[in-house]
Amino acid sequence: MAVANNELEKVIIQSVMEELAKKGLLSQKGKDHVMAAAMMDTPLVPNTESEEMVTFPPQEEMQISNPFNADAVKAMKKLTPARIGIGRAGTRPKTMSLLRFLADHAVAQDAVFLDVSEGFLQRMNLMSVQSAAVSKDEFLQRPDLGRRLSEEAVKIVSEKCEKNVQVQILIVDGLSSTAIEANIPDLLPALMQGLKSAGIKVGAPFFVKNGRVWVQDHVASIVNSEVIISLIGERPGLGTAESLSAYMIYRPNETTVEADRTVISNIHKGGIPPAEAGAHLTDVIQQILAAKASGVKLNQQK
Amino acid sequence: MPESTNQKITSVGIDIGTTTTQLVISQLTIENTASGTLVPRVEITDKEVIHRSRIYFTPLLDRDLINAVEVSKIVETEYKAAGLTPEMIDTGAVIITGETAKKENAKAIIDALAGFAGDFVVATAGANLEAIYAGKGSGAALYSAQRHQVTVNIDVGGGTSNYAMFHEGKAVDSSCLNVGGHLIEFERHGDRITYISEPAKIALKHTGQRLQPGERVTLPQLRPIVKAMAGCVVDVLKTSVHTELTKELLMTPPLQLAHPIRKVMISGGVADYVYALNGPTTMAEVTAFGDFGPLLGWELKVCLERDGFVLEKPAETVRATVIGTGTQSVNLSGSTIHLQENTLPIRNVMVISPFTSLIPETPQGIAEVIKNEILRLQVDHFEGIAAIAMKGPRTMSFANINILAQGLLLGMHDYLCKAKPLILVVEADCGKVLGQCINASANKPLELICIDQLEVDNCDYIDIGKPLMGGRVVPVVLKTLVFNR
């Protein structure tokens, strides 16, 4: 049956190619190439059953073949997620370290290019609006567009968000959607509980797609909150793609500069655990509200 | 909110041993080492010994009863010499070690020294803790972390040899052997025996020698017994199959020897003779301090080198334990929640570790474990304050932290009804959020102290000091009281 199918396939492809070539849509060279590919014995569709999953050795495993002091390498590896103690094959990395590097790079790219899933936003009960950047490509090429809301978003925010609250929370994808999905489920409830216990009035948190840090200034100008906090995915590295930052600012306006923002970074399971970060951010927000200032101005008051 | 970036605290350490008593005063610098965009991390960044006392013979009323009044006089004299008053001392630890680590002594000294060390006077004793303090004071702990080599420190004092094994700066094993330089006493610079202790009698029986107080001995007569004792010290490092004599002299379980030993350091009164170029050649040299310490030191070196151990010189020898006591007994918590500052300091908080394995899944399950442990330890009859220690929630998710908070409130319900504060010590970095969850779940305002990033393994009691660094951390002294076992 496979042989018969192959023969039939060949005939179909050949006639399609000839039709395309007649219309000038395919060169002779192009036609030959596609035909050659079609004639190959092995199918081009990968067979998932025969593909083996690659399992990496645990990251903490020391890969140096004959270490002088294995304890020293182990202790140093414990201190950093950096690629140390990975050994070498001649002047090149070992296959496993190279594969791990490529895999980590792929994870980092996914974090930037993937969107936060609709299912996640529904589960977290978050309203979603978009920045002025309509696609990921535009978001990456035009930083200015990620810093303000789309016209539609402006309308939604002005209609649906509570005004004049003490704190407005934004969840912004930034450069890592992965960070949002990994941390928000533990961070947001801890932060909401802390603010509630402290008797602080908080507007309903919502999500901004394709957003950058400055989008918080635009939102604040609409909702008129005292403090606005963005929980935003950090630029992923090869160590983790799950790191999240919290940027907070007290009443931003047109004279706002970067030094006016207070930031807590490195929130992820290997850094500040997200739930603990929620409780810590409550403290920081209370300080900002009391000082009526954020960023360097807040530190100067301490 | 005023927020200092660094703060200094003055700590006193007092070591009362079988033979000698010493005191050091050190200054610890506490700093926030995290950068501005991270959660503050407060650490002890510098330890400076600002005063070392003379080395006194331990004042005794009889062979093992300490003269507490005399000890307090020593402390008073040394404070004066250092130009300090008790009010200037923030924290302190007293360690009573070796043969004198007895309940009556500890009690008398706590009473006699109350008021000499600021917010707390702490009496700690116990061979294992002494060994660890000695190893930290000698520099063995630091050496093991800096060179990444497993290092054993043996503090050889008058009555005991205390072993502590360090791996990457952490004590991983300890033991105590009843061998020391003062087990046989002599006329100073003479050759007449004035006293033979029990462990020395045991050793004499094994070498088949008959020595009596009042007798005069020669160096060749003394050497076999001292060699035998030194052999026992090395025996513990070498193997877990011990000679009969070693077995009899071990005061605690032996070293487990789970890690291969790379370096050996000797501290304590005998140490200087281990690192000497030449051994003693006459009885007068041996008995310079009225004992056989110099000879034990030399024989120990010979024995260690014969068995292939590599000796490393410690930073401190005779003062190792007291320096370790003074500089290492204070631990700092991570970020902390505490509601009522005026409840601090609290002394002698009993530590309960109810969870031996993974924390149960439901609040009810957690509560049951806590209630059983409270029942087992009869905490309800205990007048003082107890703390619940644990590694952390089942997972670090907010849901699991909340479940833990509810379980703790449920399990501690009866205890909290007595208007006692709820004190929690957690190893994981979740003190703030756990405290927040407890406050949110409690139906009435609670007095709550929630300390994180602190390990309290093998510890019976803790003292919690007044908050430092703008209320972000509390100093915690971990205590293992041998006389409570």
PDB file of C-alpha atoms in Angstrom, chain B residues 262-473:
ATOM      1  CA  ARG B 262      41.402  16.430  54.117  1.00  0.00           C
ATOM      2  CA  LYS B 263      42.852  18.530  56.964  1.00  0.00           C
ATOM      3  CA  VAL B 264      43.083  18.339  60.737  1.00  0.00           C
ATOM      4  CA  MET B 265      43.380  21.353  63.055  1.00  0.00           C
ATOM      5  CA  ILE B 266      44.085  21.168  66.760  1.00  0.00           C
ATOM      6  CA  SER B 267      42.966  23.949  69.063  1.00  0.00           C
ATOM      7  CA  GLY B 268      42.725  24.229  72.831  1.00  0.00           C
ATOM      8  CA  GLY B 269      45.366  24.494  75.527  1.00  0.00           C
ATOM      9  CA  VAL B 270      47.385  21.587  74.181  1.00  0.00           C
ATOM     10  CA  ALA B 271      47.481  22.883  70.590  1.00  0.00           C
ATOM     11  CA  ASP B 272      50.591  25.022  70.895  1.00  0.00           C
ATOM     12  CA  TYR B 273      52.612  21.870  71.672  1.00  0.00           C
ATOM     13  CA  VAL B 274      51.195  20.099  68.629  1.00  0.00           C
ATOM     14  CA  TYR B 275      52.635  22.798  66.394  1.00  0.00           C
ATOM     15  CA  ALA B 276      55.935  23.120  68.312  1.00  0.00           C
ATOM     16  CA  LEU B 277      59.150  22.202  66.511  1.00  0.00           C
ATOM     17  CA  ASN B 278      60.455  19.958  69.267  1.00  0.00           C
ATOM     18  CA  GLY B 279      58.827  17.824  71.930  1.00  0.00           C
ATOM     19  CA  PRO B 280      59.488  18.196  75.675  1.00  0.00           C
ATOM     20  CA  THR B 281      62.673  16.448  76.772  1.00  0.00           C
ATOM     21  CA  THR B 282      62.472  16.678  80.558  1.00  0.00           C
ATOM     22  CA  MET B 283      59.762  16.171  83.177  1.00  0.00           C
ATOM     23  CA  ALA B 284      60.152  19.834  84.175  1.00  0.00           C
ATOM     24  CA  GLU B 285      59.162  20.892  80.665  1.00  0.00           C
ATOM     25  CA  VAL B 286      56.214  18.472  80.643  1.00  0.00           C
ATOM     26  CA  THR B 287      54.807  19.659  83.939  1.00  0.00           C
ATOM     27  CA  ALA B 288      55.264  23.406  83.346  1.00  0.00           C
ATOM     28  CA  PHE B 289      51.526  23.888  84.031  1.00  0.00           C
ATOM     29  CA  GLY B 290      51.161  21.113  86.594  1.00  0.00           C
ATOM     30  CA  ASP B 291      49.893  18.575  84.061  1.00  0.00           C
ATOM     31  CA  PHE B 292      51.088  16.582  81.031  1.00  0.00           C
ATOM     32  CA  GLY B 293      49.605  18.863  78.330  1.00  0.00           C
ATOM     33  CA  PRO B 294      52.896  19.577  76.500  1.00  0.00           C
ATOM     34  CA  LEU B 295      53.664  15.867  76.172  1.00  0.00           C
ATOM     35  CA  LEU B 296      50.112  15.042  75.006  1.00  0.00           C
ATOM     36  CA  GLY B 297      50.400  17.741  72.316  1.00  0.00           C
ATOM     37  CA  TRP B 298      53.669  16.348  71.022  1.00  0.00           C
ATOM     38  CA  GLU B 299      52.512  12.708  71.039  1.00  0.00           C
ATOM     39  CA  LEU B 300      49.329  13.725  69.265  1.00  0.00           C
ATOM     40  CA  LYS B 301      51.344  15.304  66.452  1.00  0.00           C
ATOM     41  CA  VAL B 302      53.521  12.184  66.132  1.00  0.00           C
ATOM     42  CA  CYS B 303      50.455   9.952  66.062  1.00  0.00           C
ATOM     43  CA  LEU B 304      48.543  12.050  63.506  1.00  0.00           C
ATOM     44  CA  GLU B 305      51.501  12.303  61.154  1.00  0.00           C
ATOM     45  CA  ARG B 306      52.221   8.596  61.444  1.00  0.00           C
ATOM     46  CA  ASP B 307      48.668   7.851  60.291  1.00  0.00           C
ATOM     47  CA  GLY B 308      48.942  10.218  57.329  1.00  0.00           C
ATOM     48  CA  PHE B 309      46.718  13.063  58.528  1.00  0.00           C
ATOM     49  CA  VAL B 310      47.651  16.528  57.241  1.00  0.00           C
ATOM     50  CA  LEU B 311      47.863  19.069  60.059  1.00  0.00           C
ATOM     51  CA  GLU B 312      46.871  22.658  59.388  1.00  0.00           C
ATOM     52  CA  LYS B 313      47.634  25.447  61.836  1.00  0.00           C
ATOM     53  CA  PRO B 314      44.558  27.164  63.285  1.00  0.00           C
ATOM     54  CA  ALA B 315      44.155  30.938  63.551  1.00  0.00           C
ATOM     55  CA  GLU B 316      43.425  30.589  67.255  1.00  0.00           C
ATOM     56  CA  THR B 317      44.575  27.830  69.578  1.00  0.00           C
ATOM     57  CA  VAL B 318      43.951  28.200  73.290  1.00  0.00           C
ATOM     58  CA  ARG B 319      41.250  30.862  72.807  1.00  0.00           C
ATOM     59  CA  ALA B 320      39.369  29.089  70.000  1.00  0.00           C
ATOM     60  CA  THR B 321      36.340  28.069  72.061  1.00  0.00           C
ATOM     61  CA  VAL B 322      35.843  31.394  73.747  1.00  0.00           C
ATOM     62  CA  ILE B 323      36.219  33.295  70.472  1.00  0.00           C
ATOM     63  CA  GLY B 324      33.775  30.925  68.817  1.00  0.00           C
ATOM     64  CA  THR B 325      31.370  31.412  71.714  1.00  0.00           C
ATOM     65  CA  GLY B 326      31.635  35.182  71.586  1.00  0.00           C
ATOM     66  CA  THR B 327      31.440  35.633  67.834  1.00  0.00           C
ATOM     67  CA  GLN B 328      29.447  32.684  66.559  1.00  0.00           C
ATOM     68  CA  SER B 329      26.641  32.251  69.031  1.00  0.00           C
ATOM     69  CA  VAL B 330      24.501  35.021  67.560  1.00  0.00           C
ATOM     70  CA  ASN B 331      22.460  34.130  64.504  1.00  0.00           C
ATOM     71  CA  LEU B 332      20.343  36.547  62.521  1.00  0.00           C
ATOM     72  CA  SER B 333      16.908  35.828  61.210  1.00  0.00           C
ATOM     73  CA  GLY B 334      15.870  36.660  57.681  1.00  0.00           C
ATOM     74  CA  SER B 335      13.064  39.121  57.080  1.00  0.00           C
ATOM     75  CA  THR B 336      10.796  38.978  60.050  1.00  0.00           C
ATOM     76  CA  ILE B 337       7.309  39.830  61.042  1.00  0.00           C
ATOM     77  CA  HIS B 338       6.697  40.820  64.608  1.00  0.00           C
ATOM     78  CA  LEU B 339       3.737  42.697  65.780  1.00  0.00           C
ATOM     79  CA  GLN B 340       4.522  43.846  69.252  1.00  0.00           C
ATOM     80  CA  GLU B 341       8.096  44.906  69.685  1.00  0.00           C
ATOM     81  CA  ASN B 342       7.711  45.248  73.424  1.00  0.00           C
ATOM     82  CA  THR B 343       7.388  41.471  73.776  1.00  0.00           C
ATOM     83  CA  LEU B 344      11.077  41.249  72.850  1.00  0.00           C
ATOM     84  CA  PRO B 345      13.559  40.171  74.061  1.00  0.00           C
ATOM     85  CA  ILE B 346      12.245  36.741  75.011  1.00  0.00           C
ATOM     86  CA  ARG B 347      14.494  34.207  76.685  1.00  0.00           C
ATOM     87  CA  ASN B 348      14.371  30.429  76.838  1.00  0.00           C
ATOM     88  CA  VAL B 349      11.782  29.799  74.172  1.00  0.00           C
ATOM     89  CA  MET B 350      11.278  26.052  73.944  1.00  0.00           C
ATOM     90  CA  VAL B 351      11.684  24.845  70.363  1.00  0.00           C
ATOM     91  CA  ILE B 352       9.229  22.237  69.111  1.00  0.00           C
ATOM     92  CA  SER B 353       9.733  20.613  65.712  1.00  0.00           C
ATOM     93  CA  PRO B 354       6.519  18.686  65.144  1.00  0.00           C
ATOM     94  CA  PHE B 355       6.976  17.867  61.457  1.00  0.00           C
ATOM     95  CA  THR B 356       9.442  15.044  60.902  1.00  0.00           C
ATOM     96  CA  SER B 357       8.539  14.542  57.254  1.00  0.00           C
ATOM     97  CA  LEU B 358       6.470  16.431  54.676  1.00  0.00           C
ATOM     98  CA  ILE B 359       3.831  18.767  56.051  1.00  0.00           C
ATOM     99  CA  PRO B 360       0.280  17.318  55.771  1.00  0.00           C
ATOM    100  CA  GLU B 361      -2.026  18.522  52.989  1.00  0.00           C
ATOM    101  CA  THR B 362      -4.892  19.903  55.025  1.00  0.00           C
ATOM    102  CA  PRO B 363      -5.141  22.382  57.932  1.00  0.00           C
ATOM    103  CA  GLN B 364      -6.753  19.603  59.989  1.00  0.00           C
ATOM    104  CA  GLY B 365      -3.855  17.254  59.280  1.00  0.00           C
ATOM    105  CA  ILE B 366      -1.327  19.922  60.265  1.00  0.00           C
ATOM    106  CA  ALA B 367      -3.257  20.758  63.426  1.00  0.00           C
ATOM    107  CA  GLU B 368      -3.353  17.109  64.469  1.00  0.00           C
ATOM    108  CA  VAL B 369       0.434  16.717  64.161  1.00  0.00           C
ATOM    109  CA  ILE B 370       0.981  19.850  66.238  1.00  0.00           C
ATOM    110  CA  LYS B 371      -1.507  18.792  68.902  1.00  0.00           C
ATOM    111  CA  ASN B 372       0.100  15.339  69.212  1.00  0.00           C
ATOM    112  CA  GLU B 373       3.559  16.845  69.601  1.00  0.00           C
ATOM    113  CA  ILE B 374       2.305  19.315  72.211  1.00  0.00           C
ATOM    114  CA  LEU B 375       0.753  16.409  74.074  1.00  0.00           C
ATOM    115  CA  ARG B 376       3.916  14.304  73.801  1.00  0.00           C
ATOM    116  CA  LEU B 377       6.182  17.063  75.102  1.00  0.00           C
ATOM    117  CA  GLN B 378       3.624  18.101  77.693  1.00  0.00           C
ATOM    118  CA  VAL B 379       3.915  21.674  76.513  1.00  0.00           C
ATOM    119  CA  ASP B 380       0.594  22.408  78.177  1.00  0.00           C
ATOM    120  CA  HIS B 381       2.300  21.899  81.549  1.00  0.00           C
ATOM    121  CA  PHE B 382       5.213  24.055  80.448  1.00  0.00           C
ATOM    122  CA  GLU B 383       4.973  27.505  81.971  1.00  0.00           C
ATOM    123  CA  GLY B 384       7.178  29.284  79.441  1.00  0.00           C
ATOM    124  CA  ILE B 385       6.863  30.145  75.796  1.00  0.00           C
ATOM    125  CA  ALA B 386       7.217  27.673  72.950  1.00  0.00           C
ATOM    126  CA  ALA B 387       8.130  28.155  69.301  1.00  0.00           C
ATOM    127  CA  ILE B 388       7.128  25.915  66.400  1.00  0.00           C
ATOM    128  CA  ALA B 389      10.036  25.200  64.071  1.00  0.00           C
ATOM    129  CA  MET B 390       9.715  23.782  60.562  1.00  0.00           C
ATOM    130  CA  LYS B 391      11.443  23.643  57.208  1.00  0.00           C
ATOM    131  CA  GLY B 392       8.601  25.431  55.422  1.00  0.00           C
ATOM    132  CA  PRO B 393       5.196  24.901  53.871  1.00  0.00           C
ATOM    133  CA  ARG B 394       4.476  21.790  51.766  1.00  0.00           C
ATOM    134  CA  THR B 395       5.319  23.827  48.658  1.00  0.00           C
ATOM    135  CA  MET B 396       6.036  27.528  48.336  1.00  0.00           C
ATOM    136  CA  SER B 397       2.652  28.207  46.687  1.00  0.00           C
ATOM    137  CA  PHE B 398       0.391  30.797  48.261  1.00  0.00           C
ATOM    138  CA  ALA B 399      -2.308  28.146  48.683  1.00  0.00           C
ATOM    139  CA  ASN B 400      -0.004  25.883  50.692  1.00  0.00           C
ATOM    140  CA  ILE B 401       1.287  28.760  52.812  1.00  0.00           C
ATOM    141  CA  ASN B 402      -2.324  29.644  53.612  1.00  0.00           C
ATOM    142  CA  ILE B 403      -3.102  26.043  54.549  1.00  0.00           C
ATOM    143  CA  LEU B 404      -0.068  25.992  56.848  1.00  0.00           C
ATOM    144  CA  ALA B 405      -1.224  29.243  58.493  1.00  0.00           C
ATOM    145  CA  GLN B 406      -4.677  27.805  59.140  1.00  0.00           C
ATOM    146  CA  GLY B 407      -3.238  24.521  60.425  1.00  0.00           C
ATOM    147  CA  LEU B 408      -0.930  26.359  62.831  1.00  0.00           C
ATOM    148  CA  LEU B 409      -3.775  28.454  64.227  1.00  0.00           C
ATOM    149  CA  LEU B 410      -5.938  25.375  64.613  1.00  0.00           C
ATOM    150  CA  GLY B 411      -3.197  23.282  66.233  1.00  0.00           C
ATOM    151  CA  MET B 412      -2.073  26.034  68.585  1.00  0.00           C
ATOM    152  CA  HIS B 413      -5.601  27.098  69.539  1.00  0.00           C
ATOM    153  CA  ASP B 414      -5.419  26.008  73.182  1.00  0.00           C
ATOM    154  CA  TYR B 415      -1.928  27.436  73.602  1.00  0.00           C
ATOM    155  CA  LEU B 416      -2.971  30.789  72.146  1.00  0.00           C
ATOM    156  CA  CYS B 417      -5.955  30.921  74.491  1.00  0.00           C
ATOM    157  CA  LYS B 418      -3.434  31.453  77.311  1.00  0.00           C
ATOM    158  CA  ALA B 419      -2.528  34.780  75.693  1.00  0.00           C
ATOM    159  CA  LYS B 420       0.952  33.560  74.796  1.00  0.00           C
ATOM    160  CA  PRO B 421       2.650  34.860  71.637  1.00  0.00           C
ATOM    161  CA  LEU B 422       2.760  32.649  68.551  1.00  0.00           C
ATOM    162  CA  ILE B 423       6.412  32.177  67.632  1.00  0.00           C
ATOM    163  CA  LEU B 424       7.351  30.464  64.378  1.00  0.00           C
ATOM    164  CA  VAL B 425      10.798  29.629  63.055  1.00  0.00           C
ATOM    165  CA  VAL B 426      10.874  28.674  59.365  1.00  0.00           C
ATOM    166  CA  GLU B 427      13.876  27.674  57.260  1.00  0.00           C
ATOM    167  CA  ALA B 428      12.334  28.632  53.921  1.00  0.00           C
ATOM    168  CA  ASP B 429      12.119  32.246  52.750  1.00  0.00           C
ATOM    169  CA  CYS B 430       8.437  32.792  53.528  1.00  0.00           C
ATOM    170  CA  GLY B 431       8.311  34.427  56.985  1.00  0.00           C
ATOM    171  CA  LYS B 432       6.533  37.572  55.877  1.00  0.00           C
ATOM    172  CA  VAL B 433       3.838  35.914  53.810  1.00  0.00           C
ATOM    173  CA  LEU B 434       3.248  33.214  56.444  1.00  0.00           C
ATOM    174  CA  GLY B 435       2.854  35.913  59.099  1.00  0.00           C
ATOM    175  CA  GLN B 436       0.511  37.824  56.820  1.00  0.00           C
ATOM    176  CA  CYS B 437      -1.625  34.706  56.184  1.00  0.00           C
ATOM    177  CA  ILE B 438      -1.841  33.990  59.915  1.00  0.00           C
ATOM    178  CA  ASN B 439      -2.979  37.519  60.638  1.00  0.00           C
ATOM    179  CA  ALA B 440      -5.535  37.312  57.860  1.00  0.00           C
ATOM    180  CA  SER B 441      -6.864  33.953  59.123  1.00  0.00           C
ATOM    181  CA  ALA B 442      -6.878  34.755  62.859  1.00  0.00           C
ATOM    182  CA  ASN B 443     -10.168  35.896  64.269  1.00  0.00           C
ATOM    183  CA  LYS B 444      -8.513  38.190  66.798  1.00  0.00           C
ATOM    184  CA  PRO B 445      -5.292  40.236  66.827  1.00  0.00           C
ATOM    185  CA  LEU B 446      -2.370  37.993  67.678  1.00  0.00           C
ATOM    186  CA  GLU B 447       1.017  38.565  69.152  1.00  0.00           C
ATOM    187  CA  LEU B 448       3.053  36.983  66.399  1.00  0.00           C
ATOM    188  CA  ILE B 449       6.772  36.559  65.827  1.00  0.00           C
ATOM    189  CA  CYS B 450       7.589  34.834  62.571  1.00  0.00           C
ATOM    190  CA  ILE B 451      11.274  34.276  61.893  1.00  0.00           C
ATOM    191  CA  ASP B 452      12.562  32.832  58.639  1.00  0.00           C
ATOM    192  CA  GLN B 453      15.743  31.629  56.968  1.00  0.00           C
ATOM    193  CA  LEU B 454      17.017  30.159  60.198  1.00  0.00           C
ATOM    194  CA  GLU B 455      17.856  26.533  60.911  1.00  0.00           C
ATOM    195  CA  VAL B 456      17.287  25.394  64.463  1.00  0.00           C
ATOM    196  CA  ASP B 457      18.233  21.748  64.086  1.00  0.00           C
ATOM    197  CA  ASN B 458      19.312  19.989  67.266  1.00  0.00           C
ATOM    198  CA  CYS B 459      18.464  22.978  69.365  1.00  0.00           C
ATOM    199  CA  ASP B 460      16.359  22.961  72.486  1.00  0.00           C
ATOM    200  CA  TYR B 461      15.850  26.594  73.323  1.00  0.00           C
ATOM    201  CA  ILE B 462      16.274  29.959  71.627  1.00  0.00           C
ATOM    202  CA  ASP B 463      16.605  33.504  72.887  1.00  0.00           C
ATOM    203  CA  ILE B 464      15.184  36.211  70.641  1.00  0.00           C
ATOM    204  CA  GLY B 465      16.668  39.669  71.020  1.00  0.00           C
ATOM    205  CA  LYS B 466      15.350  43.118  70.277  1.00  0.00           C
ATOM    206  CA  PRO B 467      14.920  43.845  66.549  1.00  0.00           C
ATOM    207  CA  LEU B 468      17.859  45.406  64.703  1.00  0.00           C
ATOM    208  CA  MET B 469      18.231  47.324  61.436  1.00  0.00           C
ATOM    209  CA  GLY B 470      14.985  49.239  61.606  1.00  0.00           C
ATOM    210  CA  GLY B 471      13.018  46.209  62.767  1.00  0.00           C
ATOM    211  CA  ARG B 472      13.901  43.986  59.846  1.00  0.00           C
ATOM    212  CA  VAL B 473      15.794  41.248  61.659  1.00  0.00           C
TER     213      VAL B 473
END
